[in-house]
PDB file of C-alpha atoms in Angstrom:
ATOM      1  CA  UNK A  30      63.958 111.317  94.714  1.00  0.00           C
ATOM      2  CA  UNK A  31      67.433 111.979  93.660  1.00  0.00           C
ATOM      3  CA  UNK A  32      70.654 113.055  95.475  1.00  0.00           C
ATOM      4  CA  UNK A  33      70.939 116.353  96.805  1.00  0.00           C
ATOM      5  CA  UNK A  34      72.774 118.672  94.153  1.00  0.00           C
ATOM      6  CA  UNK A  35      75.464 121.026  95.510  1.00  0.00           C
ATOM      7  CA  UNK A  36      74.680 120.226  99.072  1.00  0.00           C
ATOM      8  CA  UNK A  37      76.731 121.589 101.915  1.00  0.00           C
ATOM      9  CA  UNK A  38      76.390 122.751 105.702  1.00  0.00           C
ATOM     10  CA  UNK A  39      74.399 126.003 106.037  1.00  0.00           C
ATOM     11  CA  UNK A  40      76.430 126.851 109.471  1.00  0.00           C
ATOM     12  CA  UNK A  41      80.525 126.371 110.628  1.00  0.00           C
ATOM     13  CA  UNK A  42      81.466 125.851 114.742  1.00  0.00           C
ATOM     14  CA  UNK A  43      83.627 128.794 115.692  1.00  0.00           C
ATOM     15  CA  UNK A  44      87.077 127.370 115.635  1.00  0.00           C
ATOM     16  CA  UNK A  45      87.462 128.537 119.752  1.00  0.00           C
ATOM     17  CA  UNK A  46      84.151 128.000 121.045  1.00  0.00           C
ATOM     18  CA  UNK A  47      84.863 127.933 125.000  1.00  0.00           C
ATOM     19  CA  UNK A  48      86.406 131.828 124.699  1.00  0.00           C
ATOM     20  CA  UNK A  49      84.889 133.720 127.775  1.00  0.00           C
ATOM     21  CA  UNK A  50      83.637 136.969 125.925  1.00  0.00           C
ATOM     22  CA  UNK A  51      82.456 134.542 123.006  1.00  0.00           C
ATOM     23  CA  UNK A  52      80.377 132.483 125.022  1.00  0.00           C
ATOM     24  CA  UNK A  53      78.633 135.674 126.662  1.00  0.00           C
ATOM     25  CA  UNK A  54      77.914 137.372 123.733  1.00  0.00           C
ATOM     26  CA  UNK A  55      76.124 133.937 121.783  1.00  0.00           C
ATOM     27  CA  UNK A  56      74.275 133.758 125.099  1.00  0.00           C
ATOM     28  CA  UNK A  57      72.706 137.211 124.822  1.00  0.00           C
ATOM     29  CA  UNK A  58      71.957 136.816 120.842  1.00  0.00           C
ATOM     30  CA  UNK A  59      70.267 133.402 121.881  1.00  0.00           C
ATOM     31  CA  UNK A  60      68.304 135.521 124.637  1.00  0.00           C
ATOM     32  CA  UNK A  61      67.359 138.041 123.138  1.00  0.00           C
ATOM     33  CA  UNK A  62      66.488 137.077 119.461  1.00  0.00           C
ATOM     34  CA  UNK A  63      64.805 133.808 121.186  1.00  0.00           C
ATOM     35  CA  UNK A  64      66.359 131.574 118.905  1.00  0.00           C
ATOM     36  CA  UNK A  65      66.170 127.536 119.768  1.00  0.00           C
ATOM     37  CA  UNK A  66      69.718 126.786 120.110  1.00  0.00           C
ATOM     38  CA  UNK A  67      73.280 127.891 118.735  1.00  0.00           C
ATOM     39  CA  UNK A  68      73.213 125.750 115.858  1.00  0.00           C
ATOM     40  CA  UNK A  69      70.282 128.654 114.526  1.00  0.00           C
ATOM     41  CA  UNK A  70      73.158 131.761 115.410  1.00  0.00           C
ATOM     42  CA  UNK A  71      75.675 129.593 113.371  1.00  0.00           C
ATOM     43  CA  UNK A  72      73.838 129.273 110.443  1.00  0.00           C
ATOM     44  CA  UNK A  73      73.429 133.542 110.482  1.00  0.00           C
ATOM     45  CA  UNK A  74      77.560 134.117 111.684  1.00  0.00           C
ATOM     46  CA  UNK A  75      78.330 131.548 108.438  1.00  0.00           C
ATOM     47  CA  UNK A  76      76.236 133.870 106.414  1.00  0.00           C
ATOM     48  CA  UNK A  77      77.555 136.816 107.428  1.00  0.00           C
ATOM     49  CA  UNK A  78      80.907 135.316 106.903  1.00  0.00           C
ATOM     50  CA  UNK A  79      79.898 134.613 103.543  1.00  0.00           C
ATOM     51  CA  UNK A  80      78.361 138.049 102.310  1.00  0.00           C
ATOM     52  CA  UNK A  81      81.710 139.626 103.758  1.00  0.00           C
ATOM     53  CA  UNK A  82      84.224 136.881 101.811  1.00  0.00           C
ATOM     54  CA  UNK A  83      82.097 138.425  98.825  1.00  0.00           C
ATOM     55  CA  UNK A  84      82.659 141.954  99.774  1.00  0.00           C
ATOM     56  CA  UNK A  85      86.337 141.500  99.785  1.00  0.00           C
ATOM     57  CA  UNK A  86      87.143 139.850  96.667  1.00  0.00           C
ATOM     58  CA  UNK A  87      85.095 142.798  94.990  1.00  0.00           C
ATOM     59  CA  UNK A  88      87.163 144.685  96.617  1.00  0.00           C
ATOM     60  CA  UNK A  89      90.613 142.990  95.378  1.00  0.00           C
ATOM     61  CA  UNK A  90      88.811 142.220  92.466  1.00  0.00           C
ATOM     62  CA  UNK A  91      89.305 144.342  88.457  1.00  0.00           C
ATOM     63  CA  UNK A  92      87.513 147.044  87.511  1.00  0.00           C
ATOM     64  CA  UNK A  93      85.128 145.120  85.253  1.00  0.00           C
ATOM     65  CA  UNK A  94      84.422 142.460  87.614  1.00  0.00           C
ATOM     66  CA  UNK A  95      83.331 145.140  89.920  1.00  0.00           C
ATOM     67  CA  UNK A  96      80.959 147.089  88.232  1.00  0.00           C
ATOM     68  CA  UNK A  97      79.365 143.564  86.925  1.00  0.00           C
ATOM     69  CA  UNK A  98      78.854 142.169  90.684  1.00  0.00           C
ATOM     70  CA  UNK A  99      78.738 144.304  92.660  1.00  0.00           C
ATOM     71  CA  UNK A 100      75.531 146.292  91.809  1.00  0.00           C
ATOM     72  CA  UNK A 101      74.294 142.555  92.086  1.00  0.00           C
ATOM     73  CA  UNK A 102      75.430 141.240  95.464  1.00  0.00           C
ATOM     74  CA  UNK A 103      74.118 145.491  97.069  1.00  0.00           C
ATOM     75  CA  UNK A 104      70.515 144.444  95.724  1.00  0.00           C
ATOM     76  CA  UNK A 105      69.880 141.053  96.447  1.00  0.00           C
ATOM     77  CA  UNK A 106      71.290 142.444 100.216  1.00  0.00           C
ATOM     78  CA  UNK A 107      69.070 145.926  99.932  1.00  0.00           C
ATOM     79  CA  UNK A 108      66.213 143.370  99.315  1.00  0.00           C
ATOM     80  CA  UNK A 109      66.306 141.364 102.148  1.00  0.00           C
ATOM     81  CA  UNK A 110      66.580 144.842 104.112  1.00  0.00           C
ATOM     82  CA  UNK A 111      69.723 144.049 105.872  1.00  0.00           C
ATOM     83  CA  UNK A 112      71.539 147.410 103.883  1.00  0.00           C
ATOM     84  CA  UNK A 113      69.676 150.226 102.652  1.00  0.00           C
ATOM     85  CA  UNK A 114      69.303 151.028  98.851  1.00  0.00           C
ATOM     86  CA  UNK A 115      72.591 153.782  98.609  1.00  0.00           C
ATOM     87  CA  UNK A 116      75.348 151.131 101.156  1.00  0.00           C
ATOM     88  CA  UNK A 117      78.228 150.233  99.736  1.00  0.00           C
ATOM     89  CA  UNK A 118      80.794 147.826  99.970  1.00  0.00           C
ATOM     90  CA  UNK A 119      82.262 149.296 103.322  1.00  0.00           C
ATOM     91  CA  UNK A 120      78.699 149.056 104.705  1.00  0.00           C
ATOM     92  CA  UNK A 121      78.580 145.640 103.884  1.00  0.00           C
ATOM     93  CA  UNK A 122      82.133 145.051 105.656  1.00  0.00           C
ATOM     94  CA  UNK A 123      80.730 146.843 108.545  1.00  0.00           C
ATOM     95  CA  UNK A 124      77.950 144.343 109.025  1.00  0.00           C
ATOM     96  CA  UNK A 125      77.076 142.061 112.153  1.00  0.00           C
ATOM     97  CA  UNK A 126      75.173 139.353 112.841  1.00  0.00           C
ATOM     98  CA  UNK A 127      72.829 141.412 114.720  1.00  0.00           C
ATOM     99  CA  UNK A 128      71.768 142.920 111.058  1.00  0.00           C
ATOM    100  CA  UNK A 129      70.798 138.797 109.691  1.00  0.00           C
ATOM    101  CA  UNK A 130      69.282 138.054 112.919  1.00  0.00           C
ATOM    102  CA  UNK A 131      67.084 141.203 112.555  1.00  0.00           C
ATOM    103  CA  UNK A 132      65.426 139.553 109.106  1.00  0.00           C
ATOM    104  CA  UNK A 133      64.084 136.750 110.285  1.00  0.00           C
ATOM    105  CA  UNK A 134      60.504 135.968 110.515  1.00  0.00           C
ATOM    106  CA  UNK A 135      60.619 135.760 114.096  1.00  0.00           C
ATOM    107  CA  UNK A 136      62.200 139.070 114.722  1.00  0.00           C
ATOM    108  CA  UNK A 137      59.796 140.894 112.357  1.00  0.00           C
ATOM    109  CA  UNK A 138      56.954 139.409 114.313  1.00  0.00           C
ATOM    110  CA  UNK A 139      58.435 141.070 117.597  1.00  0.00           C
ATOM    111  CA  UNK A 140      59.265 143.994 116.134  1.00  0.00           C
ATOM    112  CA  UNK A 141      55.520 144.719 114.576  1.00  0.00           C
ATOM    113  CA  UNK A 142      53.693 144.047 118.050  1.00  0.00           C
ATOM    114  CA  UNK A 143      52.286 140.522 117.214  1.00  0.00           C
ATOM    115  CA  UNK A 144      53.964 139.403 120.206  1.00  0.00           C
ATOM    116  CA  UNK A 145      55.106 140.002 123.646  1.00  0.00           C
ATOM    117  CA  UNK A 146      58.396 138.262 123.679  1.00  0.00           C
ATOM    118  CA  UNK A 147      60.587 136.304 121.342  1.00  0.00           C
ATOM    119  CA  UNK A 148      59.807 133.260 122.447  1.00  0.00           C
ATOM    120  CA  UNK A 149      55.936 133.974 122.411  1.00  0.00           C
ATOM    121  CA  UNK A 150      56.821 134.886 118.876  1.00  0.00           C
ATOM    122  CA  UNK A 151      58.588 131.711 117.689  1.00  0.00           C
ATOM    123  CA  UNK A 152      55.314 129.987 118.996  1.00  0.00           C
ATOM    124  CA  UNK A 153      53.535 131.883 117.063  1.00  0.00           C
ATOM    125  CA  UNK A 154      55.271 131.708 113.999  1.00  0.00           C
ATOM    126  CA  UNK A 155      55.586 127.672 114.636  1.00  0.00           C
ATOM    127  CA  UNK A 156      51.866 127.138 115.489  1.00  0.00           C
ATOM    128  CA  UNK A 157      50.744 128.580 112.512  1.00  0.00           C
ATOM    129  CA  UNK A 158      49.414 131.859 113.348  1.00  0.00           C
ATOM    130  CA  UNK A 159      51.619 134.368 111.308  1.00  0.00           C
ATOM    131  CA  UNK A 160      50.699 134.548 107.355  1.00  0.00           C
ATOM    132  CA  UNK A 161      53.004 136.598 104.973  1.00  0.00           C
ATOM    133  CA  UNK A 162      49.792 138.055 102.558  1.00  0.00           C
ATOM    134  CA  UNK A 163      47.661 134.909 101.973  1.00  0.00           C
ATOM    135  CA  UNK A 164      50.590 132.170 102.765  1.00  0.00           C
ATOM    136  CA  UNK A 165      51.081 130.634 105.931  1.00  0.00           C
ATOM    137  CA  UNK A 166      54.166 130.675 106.837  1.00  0.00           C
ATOM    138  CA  UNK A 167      55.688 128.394 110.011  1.00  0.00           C
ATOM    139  CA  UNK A 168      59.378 128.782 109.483  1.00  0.00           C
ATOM    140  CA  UNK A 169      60.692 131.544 112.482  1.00  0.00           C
ATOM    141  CA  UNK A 170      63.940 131.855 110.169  1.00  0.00           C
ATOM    142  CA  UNK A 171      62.776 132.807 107.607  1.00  0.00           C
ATOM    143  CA  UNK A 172      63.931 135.558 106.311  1.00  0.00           C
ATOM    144  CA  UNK A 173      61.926 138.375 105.414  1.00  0.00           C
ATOM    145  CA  UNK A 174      62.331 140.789 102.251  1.00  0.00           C
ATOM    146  CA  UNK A 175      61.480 144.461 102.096  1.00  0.00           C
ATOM    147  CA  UNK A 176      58.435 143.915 100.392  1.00  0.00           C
ATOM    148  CA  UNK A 177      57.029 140.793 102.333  1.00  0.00           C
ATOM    149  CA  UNK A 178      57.545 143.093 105.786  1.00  0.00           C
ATOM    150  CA  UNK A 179      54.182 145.405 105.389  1.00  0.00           C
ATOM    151  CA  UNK A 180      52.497 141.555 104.527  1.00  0.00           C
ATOM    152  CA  UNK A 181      53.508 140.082 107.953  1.00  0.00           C
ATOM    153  CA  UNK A 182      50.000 139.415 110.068  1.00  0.00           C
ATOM    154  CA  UNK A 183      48.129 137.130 112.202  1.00  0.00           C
ATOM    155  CA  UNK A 184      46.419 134.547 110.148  1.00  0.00           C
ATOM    156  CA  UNK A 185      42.561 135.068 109.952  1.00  0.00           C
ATOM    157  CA  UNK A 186      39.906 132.846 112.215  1.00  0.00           C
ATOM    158  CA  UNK A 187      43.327 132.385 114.243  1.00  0.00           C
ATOM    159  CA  UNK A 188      42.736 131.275 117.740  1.00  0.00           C
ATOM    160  CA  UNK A 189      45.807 133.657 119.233  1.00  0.00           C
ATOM    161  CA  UNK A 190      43.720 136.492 118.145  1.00  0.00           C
ATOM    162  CA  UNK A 191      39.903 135.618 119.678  1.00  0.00           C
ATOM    163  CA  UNK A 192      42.094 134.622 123.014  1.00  0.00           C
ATOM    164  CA  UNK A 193      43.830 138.334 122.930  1.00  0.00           C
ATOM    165  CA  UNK A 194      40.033 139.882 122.546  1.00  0.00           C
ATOM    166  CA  UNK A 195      38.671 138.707 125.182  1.00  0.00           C
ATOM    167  CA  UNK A 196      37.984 141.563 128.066  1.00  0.00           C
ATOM    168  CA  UNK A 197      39.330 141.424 131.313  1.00  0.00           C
ATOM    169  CA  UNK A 198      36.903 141.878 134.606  1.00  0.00           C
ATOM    170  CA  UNK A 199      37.332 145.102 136.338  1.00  0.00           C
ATOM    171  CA  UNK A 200      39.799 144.968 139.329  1.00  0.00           C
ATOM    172  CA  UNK A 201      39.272 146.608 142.714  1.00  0.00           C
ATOM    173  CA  UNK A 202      42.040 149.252 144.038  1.00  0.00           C
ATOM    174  CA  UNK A 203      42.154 147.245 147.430  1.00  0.00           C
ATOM    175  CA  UNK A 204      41.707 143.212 146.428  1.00  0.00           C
ATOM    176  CA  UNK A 205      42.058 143.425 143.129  1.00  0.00           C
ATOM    177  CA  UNK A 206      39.078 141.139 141.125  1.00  0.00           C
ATOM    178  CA  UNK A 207      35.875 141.591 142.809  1.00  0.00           C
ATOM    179  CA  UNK A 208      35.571 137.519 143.305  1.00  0.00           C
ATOM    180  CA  UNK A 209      38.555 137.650 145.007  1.00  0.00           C
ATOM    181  CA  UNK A 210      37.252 140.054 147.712  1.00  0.00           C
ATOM    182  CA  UNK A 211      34.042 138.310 148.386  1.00  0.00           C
ATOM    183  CA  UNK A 212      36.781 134.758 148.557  1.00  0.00           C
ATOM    184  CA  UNK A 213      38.801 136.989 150.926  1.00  0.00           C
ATOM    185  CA  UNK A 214      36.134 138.209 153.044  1.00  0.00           C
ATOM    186  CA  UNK A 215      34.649 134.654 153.318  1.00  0.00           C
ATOM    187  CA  UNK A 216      38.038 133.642 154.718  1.00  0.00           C
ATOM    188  CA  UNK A 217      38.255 136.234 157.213  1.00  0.00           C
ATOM    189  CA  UNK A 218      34.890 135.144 158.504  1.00  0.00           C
ATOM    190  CA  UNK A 219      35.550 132.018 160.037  1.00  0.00           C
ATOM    191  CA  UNK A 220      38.653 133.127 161.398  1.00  0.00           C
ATOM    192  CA  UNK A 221      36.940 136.402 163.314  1.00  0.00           C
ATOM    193  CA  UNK A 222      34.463 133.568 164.327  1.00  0.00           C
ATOM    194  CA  UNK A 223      36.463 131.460 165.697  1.00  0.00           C
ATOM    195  CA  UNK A 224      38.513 134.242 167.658  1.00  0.00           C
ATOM    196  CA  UNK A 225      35.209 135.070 169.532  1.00  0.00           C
ATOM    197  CA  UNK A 226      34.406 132.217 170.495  1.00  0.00           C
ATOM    198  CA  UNK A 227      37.632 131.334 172.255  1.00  0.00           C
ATOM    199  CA  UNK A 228      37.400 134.730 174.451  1.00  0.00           C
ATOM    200  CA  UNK A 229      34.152 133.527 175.417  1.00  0.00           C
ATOM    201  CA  UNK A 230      34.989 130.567 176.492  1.00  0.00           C
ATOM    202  CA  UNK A 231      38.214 131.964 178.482  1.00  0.00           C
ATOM    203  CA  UNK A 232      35.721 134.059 180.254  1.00  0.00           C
ATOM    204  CA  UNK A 233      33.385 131.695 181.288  1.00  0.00           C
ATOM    205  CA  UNK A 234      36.227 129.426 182.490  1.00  0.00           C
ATOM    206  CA  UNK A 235      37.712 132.438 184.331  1.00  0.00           C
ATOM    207  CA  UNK A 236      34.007 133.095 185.479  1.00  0.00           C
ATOM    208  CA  UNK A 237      33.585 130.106 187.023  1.00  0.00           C
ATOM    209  CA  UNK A 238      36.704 129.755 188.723  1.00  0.00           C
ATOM    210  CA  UNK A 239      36.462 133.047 190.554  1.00  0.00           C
ATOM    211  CA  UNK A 240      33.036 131.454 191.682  1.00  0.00           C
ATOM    212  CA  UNK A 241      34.859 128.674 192.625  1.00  0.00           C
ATOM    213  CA  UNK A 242      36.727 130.685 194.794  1.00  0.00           C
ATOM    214  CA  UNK A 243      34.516 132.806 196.359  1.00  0.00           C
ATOM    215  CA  UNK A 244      32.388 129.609 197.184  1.00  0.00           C
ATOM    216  CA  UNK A 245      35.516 128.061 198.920  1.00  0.00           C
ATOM    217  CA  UNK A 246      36.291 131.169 201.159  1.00  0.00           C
ATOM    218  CA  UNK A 247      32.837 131.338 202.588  1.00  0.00           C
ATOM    219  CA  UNK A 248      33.004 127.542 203.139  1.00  0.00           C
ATOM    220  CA  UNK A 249      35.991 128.295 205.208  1.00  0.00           C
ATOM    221  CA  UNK A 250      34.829 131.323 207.160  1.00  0.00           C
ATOM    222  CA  UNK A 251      32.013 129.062 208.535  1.00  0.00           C
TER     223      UNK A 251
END
């Protein structure tokens, strides 16, 4: 195995990363897209940065340049589905990193139902229960194209899916499952018991005190 050819870092640090309204807005990306750590919403904001840098030298760029490029750099974006098939250069300017975010495996997972929650989603994805067509795929960024989206599925004979079959029992309106009102009424039981049997014995104590009594006051009459 050789060197690496043309390697370089997929992500860049913002250059003020303790800014208040910076830090709250990576926190709800992170949240909400369930990604694993910052480093994953750097690699996205570096290629957003990218596609834009792009978008701007077209822009400044000649005439001929233009119409060579720029056709190229709308498709390869139109399909990976982050623009749709008329945007143009201003759409690409107007882009976030909400719209990257949105591509990757893990999000399409979400978005199609396969999951509850993004994290549940990443496991999924991880595990190896999500297949693209007939190829597993265990990568949660990777990023889907237009075509691949209608492909995205649970893998077959997967586990995930024979656990989410199986039917629940039928819940009471008042307990709840039926073998927890028969565990509940089997608890109340000894309880009710054991309050009876304490007001009996109060009233045979009282019972034979007033006895007691009565006993004394006729010894004392005599």
């Amino acid at each position: 195995m050789g060197d690496p050819k043309y390697s370089r870092k997929k992500s860049a640090r913002p250059r003020n990363p303790w800014q208040r309204n910076l830090l709250k807005e990576e926190l709800e990306l992170v949240g909400s897209f369930g990604l694993r750590n910052k480093k994953e919403l750097h690699v996205a904001s570096t290629e957003l940065s990218r596609i834009r840098k792009q978008a701007r030298q077209l822009l400044a760029a000649t005439t001929e340049i233009r119409t060579a490029r720029e056709p190229v750099l709308l498709t390869s974006l139109s399909r990976k589905g982050i623009v749709t098939d008329d945007a143009t250069l201003d759409n690409v300017l107007a882009l976030n990193v909400s719209n990257f975010l949105e591509r990757r495996l893990q999000t399409i997972v979400l978005r199609k139902g396969l999951a509850r929650t993004p994290h549940q989603a990443r496991q999924l994805v991880t595990h190896g229960h999500i297949a693209i067509g007939n190829n597993r795929i265990n990568i949660p960024s990777y990023t889907v194209t237009r075509d691949e989206e209608p492909l995205v599925k649970i893998t077959d004979g997967s586990t995930f899916v024979l656990q989410e079959i199986v039917v629940p029992e039928p819940k009471s309106d008042t307990y709840g499952n039926p073998d927890e009102k028969e565990e509940l009424e089997s608890k109340e039981k000894p309880v009710e018991e054991k309050t009876e049997a304490k007001e009996e014995a109060k009233e045979k104590t009282e019972a034979k005190e007033e006895a007691k009594e009565k006993t004394e006051a006729k010894e004392e009459v005599k």
